[in-house]
Amino acid sequence: MVYDLTMLKTFYASYVGKIEHIRNILQRPMTLTEKILYAHLYDERKVKDYGRGEEYVNFRPDRVAMQDATAQMALLQFMNAGREQVAVPSTVHCDHLIQANKGAEEDIATATKTNEEVYDFLCNVSSRYDIGFWQPGAGIIHQVVLENYAFPGGMMVGTDSHTPNAGGLGMVAIGVGGADAVDVMTGMEWELKMPRLIGVRLTGTLSGWVAPKDVILKLAGILTVKGGTNAIIEYFGPGTASLSATGKATICNMGAEVGATTSLFPYDERMDVYLKATGRAEVAAMAADVAAELRADEEVMANPEKYYDRIIEIDLSALEPYVNGPFTPDAATPISKFAEAVVANNYPRKMEVGLIGSCTNSSYQDLSRATSVARQVKEKNLKVASPLIVNPGSEQIRATADRDGMIAAFEGIGATIMANACGPCIGQWKRHTDDPERKNSIVTSFNRNFAKRVDGNPNTFAFVASPEMTMALTIAGDLCFNPLRDTLANADGEQVKLSEPVGEELPRNGFIGGREGYLAPGGAKTEIAVDARSERLQLLAPFPAWDGEELPEMSLLIKVKGKCTTDHISMAGPWLRFRGHLENISDNMLMGAVNAFNGETNSVWNRSIHTYETVSGTAKMYKSEGIRSIVVAEENYGEGSSREHAAMEPRFLNVRVILAKSFARIHETNLKKQGMLALTFIDKSDYDRIRERDLISVTGLKKLAPGSRLTVALHHEDGSSESFEVQHTYNEQQIGWFRAGSALNAR
């Protein structure tokens, strides 16, 4: 079935004309990224050569996708926007609130009961405002979008940081907070700083144990977790044609881990085949008609250094499998050196659990290749050393994999098949362990591996690899095992080597639907009620507008040391149940952040009671006493998820300023949208001048303007003081959000 066919026909009918018009004005060749971005300008009359990394631009995306955890806050905000229906095709996907525990059937039943109030709310709001609704068990948002909605040349936003998965079909797909999604759903302009362009030239072809996942694992090591910030990664070169559409999606998906705005590939035959295989031959035909404009211009390919801000070369033929981690996805190690790293760094060598799935690696091809390794257990008389958990990406994939014997192959070696949902990847895992704080190692085919993320244990060393490498290490149970080189002892005492994985890109007998789980909007204009006594949902009240004054003598809430992701700021796992209730979820604010003064988490100096207290407890006390506070942090603050709760919670608890060495893109935007001040050090060493019991003033707000500087004054406990200047990236519109109290207030 082709969804939103009228929109697609309109888009493709006008696409080439738009590109020709843009090219005539710019008078130069264009990259694929530029074609798609310029074709989606909010005002088509404002075509000009926008400065990359400098100018903010207004866009008009084609669609919006929301997952159930972030959709709650997004839709609560949309309900205050005064619209009768969404302005663009939009969908909600129930994939985050299902905890992996006993297996798919039981876990979905438990989730349906536990989350009944939230699911009913999301379903009713979706029906009321003309939003498509995918029920629990239908699949992970990004896999479902790839199978049903992504289209070459299109532009979408999604309330999840891995929305760029749709780049596997040549789409500019960008992760955003809920307030940004509301802008698009209400038909307003959506603002983005014109991204820099990183061109990744692929040559050669993958072979053996090397998978598409290894491309992005290697690239993460090159770029680090912040190297792609405010940039779009565009893949090009002859190697792109050798990758399947789902393989391309894997690479684009995990571009979020290097901070990229999004990633995408040029349109090719593999995308055409995938569109047809997923029931969208009509979309494939329309894309084929404009194929020349769904790739970079020939002049760009001939001289890429003239058109991209940075070029990275990767030879697929020379690429090795990688294992990344622990605790950060950019700690990249090729398998040939991984055993050495395990020993040198004293990582727990025993591999205790293997986990295959997530929005990054749960396609048919992923499961097919992993299954080819799993089947060797029986064929070569081996035993599986570690438990295995598998999460299929969608009901279509699960049903097809079941028909083709893959599910049976996994279950035959003791695997637990969990729901078609995110599960352990986002901390939704009820792990059965003898000690929830014991030092241990796991290997996953996921995208992130921050401390505590998967199971809440700060001592779980989580490593990220391809599904086939995860499967091999699960069989061995040993992080030092290298399937390209090493052998395993079978039940007969023989030394046997695992054969290279093989698999099918797409099912030769086609996909089957299974229990699809899609509900089309009913359109009934019923009133949406939220029980005031609910612990799960809470209607939103507007944040107060700026009072027009400076911010004198704010209390330092916490000075964060080291990495501080959105997981540290607003943990997922058991806290996901409160994603629709701002007051309740604020109890987890910054509980995972490390206090620079005592090295502990969730323990900060409370100046009101002169002792250490939890972060949220201290903030709540300050708020009740009318005390404003400030958070100080280091590099790439807020990396990871798109969850806007990490911005809304401090706003709710009267934190007025986040002062950091640098911000992750999505989080900085989320802070601005909620009326917060996101400031950065000019001299990063000024971070060291801030003391635990300081009162901190920020002045210059009355003259706040694009490019202006503010002054931070530190009032030390000993009576001394010092000051320094800080900077910001607010434009006029964003300053308006701050003054109004939030972007929603400024409408």
Coordinates of C-alpha atoms in Angstrom, one line a residue, residues 173-381:
A173 CA 15.2 13.0 7.6
I174 CA 16.1 14.9 10.7
G175 CA 15.6 14.2 14.4
V176 CA 13.9 17.0 16.4
G177 CA 12.2 17.8 19.7
G178 CA 8.4 17.9 20.0
A179 CA 8.2 21.6 19.7
D180 CA 9.9 21.5 16.3
A181 CA 7.5 18.7 15.2
V182 CA 4.6 21.0 16.3
D183 CA 5.9 23.7 14.0
V184 CA 5.7 21.4 11.0
M185 CA 2.4 19.8 12.0
T186 CA 0.8 23.3 12.3
G187 CA 2.1 24.3 8.9
M188 CA 4.6 26.9 10.2
E189 CA 8.1 27.4 9.0
W190 CA 10.6 25.0 10.5
E191 CA 14.0 26.6 11.2
L192 CA 17.4 24.9 10.8
K193 CA 20.9 26.4 10.6
M194 CA 22.1 25.6 7.0
P195 CA 24.2 22.5 7.6
R196 CA 27.8 22.1 6.6
L197 CA 28.4 19.2 4.2
I198 CA 30.6 16.2 4.9
G199 CA 31.1 14.1 1.8
V200 CA 32.0 10.4 2.4
R201 CA 33.3 8.8 -0.8
L202 CA 32.8 5.0 -0.8
T203 CA 34.8 2.8 -3.1
G204 CA 35.0 -1.0 -3.4
T205 CA 32.5 -3.5 -2.0
L206 CA 31.9 -5.3 1.3
S207 CA 32.8 -8.9 1.7
G208 CA 33.0 -11.7 4.3
W209 CA 32.3 -10.6 7.8
V210 CA 32.2 -6.9 7.0
A211 CA 28.7 -5.3 7.2
P212 CA 27.2 -1.9 6.4
K213 CA 27.3 -1.3 10.2
D214 CA 31.1 -1.3 10.0
V215 CA 31.1 1.7 7.7
I216 CA 29.5 3.9 10.4
L217 CA 31.4 2.3 13.2
K218 CA 34.7 3.3 11.5
L219 CA 33.3 6.7 10.6
A220 CA 32.4 7.3 14.3
G221 CA 36.0 6.7 15.2
I222 CA 37.1 9.3 12.6
L223 CA 34.5 12.0 13.4
T224 CA 33.9 11.3 17.2
V225 CA 30.6 12.0 18.8
K226 CA 30.7 15.7 18.0
G227 CA 32.5 15.8 14.6
G228 CA 29.2 15.8 12.6
T229 CA 27.5 18.6 14.6
N230 CA 25.5 21.0 12.4
A231 CA 26.6 19.0 9.3
I232 CA 24.8 16.6 6.9
I233 CA 26.8 13.5 5.8
E234 CA 26.3 12.8 2.1
Y235 CA 27.6 9.5 0.8
F236 CA 28.7 9.2 -2.8
G237 CA 31.1 7.3 -5.0
P238 CA 30.9 3.9 -6.7
G239 CA 30.7 2.0 -3.4
T240 CA 27.3 3.3 -2.6
A241 CA 25.6 1.2 -5.3
S242 CA 26.9 -2.0 -3.7
L243 CA 24.9 -1.4 -0.5
S244 CA 21.3 -2.5 0.0
A245 CA 18.7 0.1 0.9
T246 CA 18.5 -1.2 4.5
G247 CA 22.3 -1.3 4.7
K248 CA 22.3 2.4 3.7
A249 CA 19.7 3.0 6.3
T250 CA 21.9 1.4 9.0
I251 CA 24.7 3.8 8.1
C252 CA 22.4 6.9 8.1
N253 CA 20.7 5.8 11.3
M254 CA 23.9 5.8 13.4
G255 CA 25.1 9.1 11.9
A256 CA 23.3 10.5 14.9
E257 CA 26.1 9.1 17.0
V258 CA 28.6 11.6 15.4
G259 CA 26.2 14.5 15.9
A260 CA 25.2 14.8 12.3
T261 CA 22.0 16.6 11.4
T262 CA 21.2 13.7 9.1
S263 CA 22.9 11.5 6.5
L264 CA 21.7 10.3 3.1
F265 CA 22.6 8.3 0.0
P266 CA 22.0 9.0 -3.7
Y267 CA 19.1 7.2 -5.4
D268 CA 20.1 4.0 -7.1
E269 CA 18.8 0.6 -8.2
R270 CA 19.0 -0.9 -4.7
M271 CA 16.5 1.7 -3.5
D272 CA 14.3 1.0 -6.5
V273 CA 14.3 -2.7 -5.7
Y274 CA 13.4 -2.0 -2.0
L275 CA 10.6 0.3 -2.9
K276 CA 9.1 -2.3 -5.1
A277 CA 9.6 -5.1 -2.6
T278 CA 7.7 -3.0 0.0
G279 CA 4.7 -2.5 -2.2
R280 CA 5.6 1.0 -3.6
A281 CA 6.3 0.3 -7.2
E282 CA 4.4 3.6 -8.0
V283 CA 6.8 5.6 -5.9
A284 CA 9.8 3.8 -7.5
A285 CA 8.5 4.8 -10.9
M286 CA 8.1 8.4 -9.9
A287 CA 11.6 8.5 -8.4
A288 CA 13.1 6.8 -11.5
D289 CA 11.6 9.6 -13.7
V290 CA 13.6 12.2 -11.7
A291 CA 16.6 10.1 -10.8
A292 CA 19.1 12.5 -12.3
E293 CA 18.1 15.1 -9.6
L294 CA 18.2 12.5 -6.8
R295 CA 22.0 12.5 -6.8
A296 CA 24.7 15.1 -6.8
D297 CA 25.5 16.8 -10.1
E298 CA 28.3 15.3 -12.2
E299 CA 30.5 18.3 -11.6
V300 CA 30.3 17.7 -7.9
M301 CA 31.3 14.1 -8.3
A302 CA 34.2 15.1 -10.5
N303 CA 35.5 17.7 -8.1
P304 CA 33.9 16.9 -4.7
E305 CA 36.5 18.9 -2.7
K306 CA 35.0 22.1 -4.2
Y307 CA 31.5 21.4 -3.0
Y308 CA 31.8 19.6 0.4
D309 CA 33.3 21.1 3.5
R310 CA 35.2 17.9 4.3
I311 CA 35.9 14.8 2.3
I312 CA 36.4 11.4 3.9
E313 CA 37.4 8.3 1.9
I314 CA 36.4 4.8 2.9
D315 CA 37.4 1.7 0.8
L316 CA 34.8 -0.9 1.5
S317 CA 37.1 -3.6 0.1
A318 CA 39.7 -2.8 2.8
L319 CA 37.3 -2.3 5.6
E320 CA 37.4 -4.6 8.7
P321 CA 34.6 -5.4 11.1
Y322 CA 34.6 -3.0 14.1
V323 CA 33.5 -3.3 17.7
N324 CA 32.9 0.1 19.3
G325 CA 32.9 0.9 23.0
P326 CA 32.5 0.7 25.9
F327 CA 30.5 3.7 27.2
T328 CA 30.7 5.8 24.0
P329 CA 29.9 4.8 20.4
D330 CA 33.0 6.5 18.9
A331 CA 35.6 4.3 20.7
A332 CA 36.2 2.4 17.4
T333 CA 38.4 -0.7 17.3
P334 CA 38.8 -3.0 14.3
I335 CA 38.3 -6.7 15.2
S336 CA 42.0 -7.4 14.5
K337 CA 42.9 -5.2 17.4
F338 CA 39.9 -5.7 19.7
A339 CA 41.3 -8.6 21.7
E340 CA 44.4 -6.6 22.5
A341 CA 42.3 -3.7 23.6
V342 CA 40.2 -6.0 25.8
V343 CA 43.2 -7.2 27.7
A344 CA 45.0 -3.9 27.8
N345 CA 42.0 -2.0 29.2
N346 CA 41.0 -4.8 31.5
Y347 CA 37.5 -5.1 30.0
P348 CA 35.4 -8.0 31.4
R349 CA 36.4 -10.6 28.9
K350 CA 33.4 -12.9 29.3
M351 CA 30.7 -11.8 27.0
E352 CA 27.5 -12.3 29.0
V353 CA 24.6 -11.4 26.6
G354 CA 24.3 -10.8 22.9
L355 CA 21.5 -8.5 21.7
I356 CA 20.4 -8.2 18.0
G357 CA 17.9 -5.7 16.9
S358 CA 17.2 -1.9 17.4
C359 CA 16.2 0.6 14.8
T360 CA 19.8 0.4 13.4
N361 CA 20.0 -3.3 12.7
S362 CA 16.7 -5.2 12.5
S363 CA 16.1 -5.5 8.8
Y364 CA 15.4 -8.7 6.9
Q365 CA 19.0 -8.7 5.6
D366 CA 20.4 -8.1 9.1
L367 CA 18.5 -11.1 10.5
S368 CA 19.3 -13.2 7.4
R369 CA 23.1 -12.8 7.9
A370 CA 22.9 -13.3 11.6
T371 CA 20.8 -16.4 11.1
S372 CA 23.5 -17.8 8.8
V373 CA 25.9 -17.7 11.7
A374 CA 23.4 -19.0 14.2
R375 CA 22.7 -22.1 12.0
Q376 CA 26.4 -23.1 12.2
V377 CA 25.9 -24.0 15.9
K378 CA 24.0 -27.1 15.0
E379 CA 25.9 -27.7 11.7
K380 CA 29.2 -27.7 13.5
N381 CA 28.1 -29.2 16.8

